[in-house]
């Protein structure tokens, strides 16, 4: 019988105290190692980047109550690559000795620069756009792209710039195939670093990474739980949260701009200051542009919306496009379509969805307490068998949970680490008897 319950609310004072306590704790030496490995998915090759964090002395990796070593598999959000997760990974490894693997989505790592910084802007003065690098040495040229200005969700996103892959190009092939590459990349990364007989894995996906982390829980045998903060749930639940049907074809790559800073900043400032924030709109706009300038070295493009929003039409079209290229028959095509759609939700089978520990920030745009109470928690409760789910509300912070604020130099990250450790040590993630 597991009696541990997550705190309903963690006050700002508690968050500051927890942060100070963890940051004052001695740090152990850690080793950070980048791994680039190649996989094959749907007869295409893909280069995948993972950053590993572990104690210099591997004997210091702690074991859980199940007797296996504790490992964390991290996924960043929709704008970033594995560098975004470095503050969290370093605290997990340096303060408590956990073994951490942080993976970049397929195509997001700048394989042309050892710093992994992306050059210039996402949209150049000549109108060309930043495009993924799915394979070292492969160049997706601008003539494979049609630029589309989309205003279908203008109230949320403003005018969106999409790079639409032209049929018959390598870009088009990859936009149809990346979902399988993403699945195989995650499974391969876990198998390489977290042997099933040695490790229990706790998965965390920030924002866009959340649906992929949830999907992975039933596809890797030694994943024992989800540790969340501002993580989207399964795609179909996220679609319910926002009540948005994603209207975009699978072959549209979203090119991010300053508007993506604005759509978060506006909501966060409203929650912090109310309508009075509009009285300093020029200042707000200046901050938006400054944040965008600082973030340009991140990838800032996104193909993953069809899974994030559980867009069955887009995923069906992508699967059928890949099947046509591979010359699959009807049965194999239908199987591939089912596989793609299956990425958006839990699936039946011998491994149920494991326990989930959720957290949300006070000033988040989309992860609001009332939405969790009315949509997210009931949706998890409807899963059969229903996973154990707990939710903590942090009385500070924004969707960018690593962002520093007064008294919280690492944002919410130290308190996240402490909450996760407490849950693991208490046996919260122990499977329920079937």
Steps between C-alpha positions, in 0.01 A plus 500: 500500500651832389405780739711781353305794361641798316449836670195676359681835495862596563517859621751748367671506839538122490634517145766753600600298807521177299708672232743643754535163673566302182742754353696501827535122487852389391520403134674186384719501186303401192586409143307649209529310174333565166400192301404510133362175364334402175177307464291383206128566491274436201806446277650838587804566719484748789771641727391538862666710769493414870684665789592272789554619858632265767722506809871466432487213748227279352471310829325809639196457273225427755263206489127517559287283722472253211876439521575651159701812424309823450510654153325802353411543133433864413337664198507876441212713373386618161762768429816344636753218495667308783688811616176633654497210747858549621417685827254227603732219390798645687308534824363145475845356433713737707293516817364145521708294259218402267588387148332733250453472123368805316398450136452750218206443266594368154617786279542755780874466572728723292742231386696761301629685807669339803343768723158385371402868463279576201623800299311813404123528523228246426387714206787665312474843333480326161196300614679166541419305815684283748453130428572179694818294477379142522823344370858626504598615153144516369382842384131578479508778241263795486356385167342206686286748695197718436459781754143530628368783719224347713245697706266215592591522871592866507345572840746257659807510274473814290590444135692173476775439247501139379758336277286264295693204359447452128383150398774290345783658702715353775351761735152362425616143563646595836197701611294185439742267679630687805237357746647151468853640520407680822362181656802291400743772612354507851490123529857470373629769737341325798630158397855631447532672837243339731516117477167358611652269759697784662291819487158637575428800277303811592396707197444873478394699195463875524202641308508339152724228642217386727292304246814318383603418858152365573496301177837347586386366837330198342773436243804463729474225758696662782332841496327512838350848506455852368644792696340816374511876514317698234492187285221444250321165551411254225418688181127428510479637854695810402257556213218491755688744724520766231191399302693547175484279193841536333417617145841466336622227259775263613753647258495847658803580715418785737766773499505675836541877538475765771125429499565181694664701776207743493229234532652382827614838633160661451315229690760478776504875561120503503493230769765689700376857463151489352377741235721772647790336313366651177587844634868412453461330164809663338716357779339158456568511126864595559539201732344269241749605233792475745401144598469406134849632427644292784321186385584503129779244543240238595339309208167686508314287246242234568368198312342328801159668516307205345589284802486788751142581393403143405417601143364175359458642145861621485641179648291285267622695198862477620478124549338446160764717335778295660322179402475613138873572488571157647252334261312334787187296446164582654547297819846643569375851419210466742742372764725803450203737526397335827857532627506875429162564660604285796773750585234741626353292782539208738483156345363164612743227587692334780671819625261758645570872524727535807456750786512867404613793716385834356594856596395837365638853536292783643521728198482241222307591187338164423562279803234657721367331816139521385586325171680223686204451733239500222689330214841350573440308823160361388655390169773306678235350731313369195800293385466127571672408715522854636853607595579647838512880447594782736509876430696770683448870443816710534428851631755664268648467154389487138491243222876558460556340839878551500462879482660680794301734724556664838614235747490228234822521295421168328128566479287204605761237414638435853151450642414269211808288575411477869137407429603230255755357744246495780249312284758246382633436850145458634420231242236705319598346166466140620258328257153416621413130508317400180 
